[in-house]
Coordinates of N, CA and C in Angstrom, one line a residue:
M1 N -5.3 2.7 27.2 CA -5.2 2.1 25.8 C -4.0 1.2 25.8
S2 N -4.2 0.0 25.2 CA -3.1 -0.9 25.1 C -2.1 -0.5 24.1
S3 N -0.9 -1.0 24.1 CA 0.2 -0.5 23.2 C 0.0 -0.9 21.8
N4 N -0.8 -2.0 21.5 CA -1.0 -2.4 20.1 C -2.2 -1.7 19.5
K5 N -2.9 -0.9 20.2 CA -4.0 -0.2 19.6 C -3.5 1.1 18.8
L6 N -4.2 1.4 17.8 CA -3.9 2.6 17.0 C -4.6 3.7 17.7
P7 N -4.2 5.0 17.4 CA -4.9 6.1 17.9 C -6.4 6.1 17.5
N8 N -7.3 6.4 18.3 CA -8.8 6.5 18.1 C -9.4 5.1 17.8
A9 N -8.7 4.0 18.1 CA -9.3 2.7 18.0 C -10.3 2.5 19.0
P10 N -11.5 1.9 18.7 CA -12.5 1.7 19.7 C -12.0 0.8 20.8
E11 N -12.2 1.1 22.0 CA -11.8 0.3 23.2 C -12.8 -0.9 23.4
T12 N -14.0 -0.6 23.5 CA -15.0 -1.7 23.9 C -16.0 -1.9 22.8
S13 N -16.2 -1.0 21.9 CA -17.2 -1.1 20.9 C -16.7 -1.8 19.6
N14 N -17.5 -2.6 19.0 CA -17.1 -3.3 17.7 C -17.4 -2.4 16.6
E15 N -18.0 -1.2 16.8 CA -18.3 -0.3 15.7 C -17.0 0.5 15.3
A16 N -16.7 0.5 14.0 CA -15.6 1.2 13.5 C -16.1 2.5 12.9
K17 N -15.3 3.5 13.1 CA -15.7 4.8 12.6 C -14.7 5.2 11.4
D18 N -15.2 6.1 10.5 CA -14.4 6.5 9.4 C -13.2 7.3 9.9
T19 N -13.2 7.8 11.1 CA -12.1 8.6 11.6 C -11.0 7.7 12.3
D20 N -11.3 6.4 12.5 CA -10.4 5.5 13.1 C -9.1 5.4 12.2
W21 N -8.0 5.1 12.8 CA -6.8 4.9 12.1 C -6.6 3.4 11.7
V22 N -6.0 3.2 10.6 CA -5.7 1.8 10.1 C -4.2 1.8 9.7
R23 N -3.6 0.7 10.0 CA -2.2 0.6 9.6 C -2.1 -0.3 8.3
V24 N -1.4 0.2 7.3 CA -1.3 -0.6 6.1 C 0.2 -0.9 6.0
T25 N 0.6 -2.2 5.9 CA 2.0 -2.6 5.8 C 2.3 -3.1 4.4
S26 N 3.6 -2.9 4.0 CA 4.0 -3.4 2.7 C 4.9 -4.6 2.9
A27 N 5.1 -5.3 1.8 CA 5.9 -6.5 1.8 C 7.4 -6.3 2.3
D28 N 7.9 -5.1 2.0 CA 9.3 -4.8 2.4 C 9.4 -4.0 3.7
G29 N 8.3 -4.1 4.5 CA 8.4 -3.6 5.9 C 8.0 -2.1 6.2
F30 N 7.5 -1.4 5.2 CA 7.0 -0.1 5.4 C 5.6 -0.1 6.0
A31 N 5.3 0.8 6.9 CA 4.0 0.9 7.4 C 3.4 2.3 7.2
F32 N 2.1 2.4 6.9 CA 1.5 3.6 6.7 C 0.2 3.7 7.5
L33 N -0.1 4.8 8.1 CA -1.3 5.1 8.9 C -2.2 5.9 8.1
I34 N -3.4 5.4 7.9 CA -4.5 6.1 7.1 C -5.8 6.0 7.9
R35 N -6.7 6.9 7.5 CA -8.0 6.8 8.1 C -8.8 5.7 7.5
R36 N -9.7 5.1 8.3 CA -10.6 4.0 7.8 C -11.3 4.4 6.6
K37 N -11.8 5.7 6.5 CA -12.5 6.2 5.3 C -11.7 6.0 4.1
I38 N -10.4 6.2 4.1 CA -9.6 6.0 3.0 C -9.4 4.5 2.7
A39 N -9.2 3.7 3.7 CA -9.0 2.3 3.5 C -10.3 1.7 2.9
N40 N -11.4 2.3 3.2 CA -12.7 1.7 2.7 C -12.9 2.0 1.2
V41 N -12.0 2.8 0.6 CA -12.0 3.0 -0.9 C -11.7 1.7 -1.6
S42 N -10.9 0.9 -1.0 CA -10.5 -0.5 -1.5 C -11.5 -1.5 -1.0
G43 N -12.1 -2.2 -1.9 CA -13.0 -3.3 -1.5 C -12.4 -4.4 -0.7
T44 N -11.1 -4.7 -1.0 CA -10.4 -5.7 -0.3 C -10.1 -5.3 1.1
M45 N -9.6 -4.0 1.3 CA -9.3 -3.5 2.6 C -10.6 -3.4 3.4
R46 N -11.7 -3.0 2.8 CA -13.0 -2.8 3.5 C -13.4 -4.2 4.0
S47 N -13.2 -5.2 3.2 CA -13.6 -6.6 3.7 C -12.7 -7.0 4.8
M48 N -11.4 -6.8 4.7 CA -10.4 -7.2 5.8 C -10.8 -6.5 7.1
L49 N -11.2 -5.2 7.0 CA -11.4 -4.4 8.2 C -12.8 -4.5 8.8
D50 N -13.7 -5.3 8.1 CA -15.1 -5.4 8.6 C -15.1 -5.9 10.0
T51 N -15.6 -5.2 10.9 CA -15.6 -5.6 12.4 C -16.5 -6.8 12.6
Q52 N -17.5 -7.0 11.8 CA -18.3 -8.2 11.9 C -17.6 -9.5 11.5
S53 N -16.6 -9.4 10.8 CA -15.9 -10.6 10.3 C -15.0 -11.3 11.3
N54 N -14.5 -10.5 12.2 CA -13.5 -11.0 13.2 C -12.2 -11.5 12.6
Y55 N -11.9 -11.0 11.4 CA -10.6 -11.3 10.8 C -9.5 -10.7 11.6
A56 N -8.3 -11.3 11.6 CA -7.2 -10.8 12.3 C -6.9 -9.3 12.0
E57 N -7.1 -9.0 10.7 CA -6.9 -7.6 10.2 C -7.8 -6.6 10.9
A58 N -9.1 -7.1 11.0 CA -10.1 -6.2 11.7 C -9.8 -6.0 13.1
V59 N -9.4 -7.1 13.8 CA -9.1 -7.0 15.2 C -7.9 -6.1 15.5
S60 N -6.8 -6.2 14.7 CA -5.6 -5.4 14.9 C -5.6 -4.1 14.1
S61 N -6.6 -3.8 13.3 CA -6.7 -2.6 12.4 C -5.4 -2.5 11.6
T62 N -5.0 -3.6 11.0 CA -3.8 -3.7 10.2 C -4.1 -4.4 8.9
C63 N -3.7 -3.8 7.8 CA -3.9 -4.5 6.5 C -2.6 -4.7 5.9
P64 N -2.2 -6.0 5.7 CA -0.9 -6.3 5.0 C -1.2 -6.3 3.5
V65 N -0.3 -5.6 2.8 CA -0.4 -5.5 1.3 C 0.9 -6.1 0.8
E66 N 0.8 -7.2 0.0 CA 2.0 -7.8 -0.5 C 2.6 -7.2 -1.7
Q67 N 2.9 -5.9 -1.6 CA 3.5 -5.1 -2.6 C 4.7 -4.3 -2.0
R68 N 5.6 -3.8 -2.9 CA 6.7 -2.9 -2.4 C 6.1 -1.7 -1.8
G69 N 6.9 -1.1 -0.9 CA 6.5 0.2 -0.2 C 6.1 1.3 -1.2
I70 N 6.8 1.5 -2.2 CA 6.5 2.6 -3.2 C 5.1 2.4 -3.8
I71 N 4.8 1.1 -4.1 CA 3.5 0.8 -4.7 C 2.4 1.1 -3.8
V72 N 2.6 0.6 -2.5 CA 1.6 0.8 -1.5 C 1.4 2.3 -1.2
E73 N 2.5 3.1 -1.2 CA 2.4 4.5 -0.9 C 1.6 5.2 -2.0
K74 N 1.9 4.9 -3.3 CA 1.2 5.6 -4.4 C -0.3 5.2 -4.4
M75 N -0.5 3.9 -4.1 CA -1.9 3.4 -4.1 C -2.7 4.2 -3.0
L76 N -2.1 4.3 -1.8 CA -2.7 5.0 -0.7 C -2.9 6.5 -1.0
E77 N -1.9 7.1 -1.7 CA -2.1 8.5 -2.1 C -3.3 8.6 -3.0
Y78 N -3.4 7.7 -4.0 CA -4.6 7.8 -4.9 C -5.9 7.6 -4.1
M79 N -5.9 6.6 -3.2 CA -7.1 6.3 -2.4 C -7.5 7.6 -1.6
S80 N -6.5 8.3 -1.0 CA -6.8 9.5 -0.3 C -7.3 10.6 -1.2
F81 N -6.7 10.7 -2.4 CA -7.2 11.6 -3.4 C -8.7 11.4 -3.7
R82 N -8.9 10.1 -4.0 CA -10.3 9.7 -4.4 C -11.3 9.9 -3.3
A83 N -10.9 9.6 -2.0 CA -11.8 9.8 -0.9 C -12.1 11.3 -0.7
H84 N -11.1 12.1 -0.9 CA -11.2 13.6 -0.8 C -12.2 14.2 -1.8
Y85 N -12.1 13.7 -3.1 CA -12.9 14.2 -4.2 C -14.2 13.5 -4.5
E86 N -14.5 12.5 -3.7 CA -15.7 11.7 -4.1 C -17.0 12.4 -4.0
G87 N -17.0 13.5 -3.2 CA -18.3 14.3 -3.1 C -18.4 15.4 -4.1
V88 N -17.4 15.6 -4.9 CA -17.3 16.7 -5.9 C -18.4 16.5 -7.0
G89 N -19.1 17.5 -7.3 CA -20.2 17.4 -8.3 C -19.8 17.1 -9.7
S90 N -18.9 17.9 -10.3 CA -18.5 17.7 -11.7 C -17.1 17.2 -11.8
K91 N -16.8 16.5 -12.9 CA -15.5 16.0 -13.2 C -14.5 17.2 -13.4
E92 N -15.0 18.3 -13.8 CA -14.1 19.5 -14.1 C -13.4 20.0 -12.8
E93 N -14.1 19.7 -11.7 CA -13.5 20.2 -10.4 C -12.5 19.3 -9.9
V94 N -12.3 18.1 -10.4 CA -11.3 17.1 -10.0 C -10.1 17.3 -10.8
L95 N -9.0 17.6 -10.2 CA -7.7 17.8 -10.9 C -6.9 16.5 -10.9
I96 N -7.3 15.6 -11.8 CA -6.7 14.2 -11.8 C -5.2 14.3 -12.2
H97 N -4.8 15.3 -12.9 CA -3.4 15.4 -13.2 C -2.5 15.6 -12.0
E98 N -3.1 16.2 -10.9 CA -2.3 16.3 -9.7 C -1.8 15.0 -9.1
I99 N -2.6 13.9 -9.3 CA -2.2 12.6 -8.8 C -1.3 11.9 -9.9
T100 N -1.7 12.0 -11.1 CA -1.0 11.3 -12.2 C 0.4 11.8 -12.3
E101 N 0.7 13.1 -12.1 CA 2.0 13.6 -12.2 C 2.9 13.1 -11.1
R102 N 2.4 12.5 -10.1 CA 3.2 12.0 -8.9 C 3.5 10.5 -9.1
I103 N 3.1 9.9 -10.2 CA 3.3 8.5 -10.4 C 4.5 8.3 -11.3
P104 N 5.6 7.8 -10.9 CA 6.7 7.5 -11.8 C 6.3 6.5 -12.8
P105 N 6.7 6.8 -14.1 CA 6.3 5.9 -15.2 C 6.7 4.4 -15.0
E106 N 7.9 4.2 -14.4 CA 8.4 2.9 -14.2 C 7.6 2.0 -13.3
I107 N 6.7 2.5 -12.5 CA 5.9 1.7 -11.6 C 4.4 1.6 -12.0
V108 N 4.0 2.2 -13.1 CA 2.6 2.3 -13.5 C 2.0 0.9 -13.6
L109 N 2.6 0.0 -14.3 CA 2.0 -1.4 -14.5 C 1.9 -2.1 -13.2
E110 N 2.9 -2.1 -12.4 CA 2.9 -2.7 -11.0 C 1.8 -2.1 -10.2
L111 N 1.6 -0.8 -10.3 CA 0.6 0.0 -9.5 C -0.8 -0.4 -10.0
L112 N -1.0 -0.6 -11.3 CA -2.3 -1.0 -11.8 C -2.7 -2.4 -11.3
L113 N -1.7 -3.3 -11.3 CA -1.9 -4.7 -10.9 C -2.3 -4.7 -9.4
A114 N -1.6 -3.9 -8.6 CA -1.9 -3.9 -7.1 C -3.2 -3.3 -6.9
A115 N -3.6 -2.2 -7.6 CA -4.9 -1.5 -7.5 C -6.0 -2.5 -7.9
D116 N -5.8 -3.3 -8.9 CA -6.8 -4.2 -9.4 C -7.1 -5.2 -8.3
Y117 N -6.0 -5.7 -7.6 CA -6.2 -6.6 -6.5 C -7.0 -6.0 -5.3
Q118 N -6.8 -4.7 -5.2 CA -7.4 -4.0 -4.1 C -8.9 -3.6 -4.4
E119 N -9.4 -4.1 -5.5 CA -10.8 -3.9 -5.8 C -11.3 -2.5 -5.7
G120 N -11.0 -1.7 -6.6 CA -11.6 -0.4 -6.6 C -10.7 0.7 -6.2
A121 N -9.4 0.4 -5.9 CA -8.5 1.4 -5.5 C -8.3 2.4 -6.7
L122 N -8.4 1.9 -7.9 CA -8.5 2.8 -9.1 C -9.8 2.5 -9.8
N123 N -10.4 3.6 -10.3 CA -11.6 3.4 -11.1 C -11.3 3.6 -12.6
H124 N -12.3 3.4 -13.4 CA -12.2 3.5 -14.9 C -11.8 4.9 -15.3
T125 N -12.3 5.9 -14.6 CA -11.9 7.3 -15.0 C -10.4 7.5 -14.8
S126 N -9.9 7.0 -13.8 CA -8.4 7.1 -13.5 C -7.6 6.3 -14.5
L127 N -8.1 5.2 -14.9 CA -7.4 4.3 -15.8 C -7.2 5.0 -17.2
S128 N -8.2 5.8 -17.6 CA -8.1 6.5 -18.9 C -6.9 7.5 -18.9
T129 N -6.5 8.0 -17.7 CA -5.4 9.0 -17.7 C -4.0 8.3 -17.6
I130 N -3.9 7.0 -17.4 CA -2.7 6.3 -17.2 C -1.8 6.4 -18.5
P131 N -2.3 6.3 -19.7 CA -1.5 6.4 -20.9 C -0.7 7.8 -20.9
N132 N -1.3 8.8 -20.3 CA -0.6 10.1 -20.3 C 0.7 10.0 -19.4
V133 N 0.6 9.1 -18.4 CA 1.8 9.0 -17.5 C 2.9 8.3 -18.2
L134 N 2.6 7.3 -19.0 CA 3.6 6.6 -19.8 C 4.2 7.5 -20.8

């Protein structure tokens, strides 16, 4: 495996798997490793990482996000939360307060703007809980 490949990155196949690792980098130099399944929660990241597109991001399995590290971290936390709970049958089983309690009020607006750019990183159900954070 070459040194610039992430763990579990396909060697010869163009097929990407949900268990492949993706690197997400912030504007201030922080890097996060997440599973492709989590990155696919975001429409923007899903497009960047589409193996059929031959974008540089897809080839390197790296998504640059032009936001501060704390914003990228909280967005990825939510995307992980959403990917984990997407198969849950009823809304009562999803403990949304677990994620909203971890969002500092001073970054909520910036986080919403970043999530909007990421197309789907936050959904309308989550947006209704944001006033409780403020």
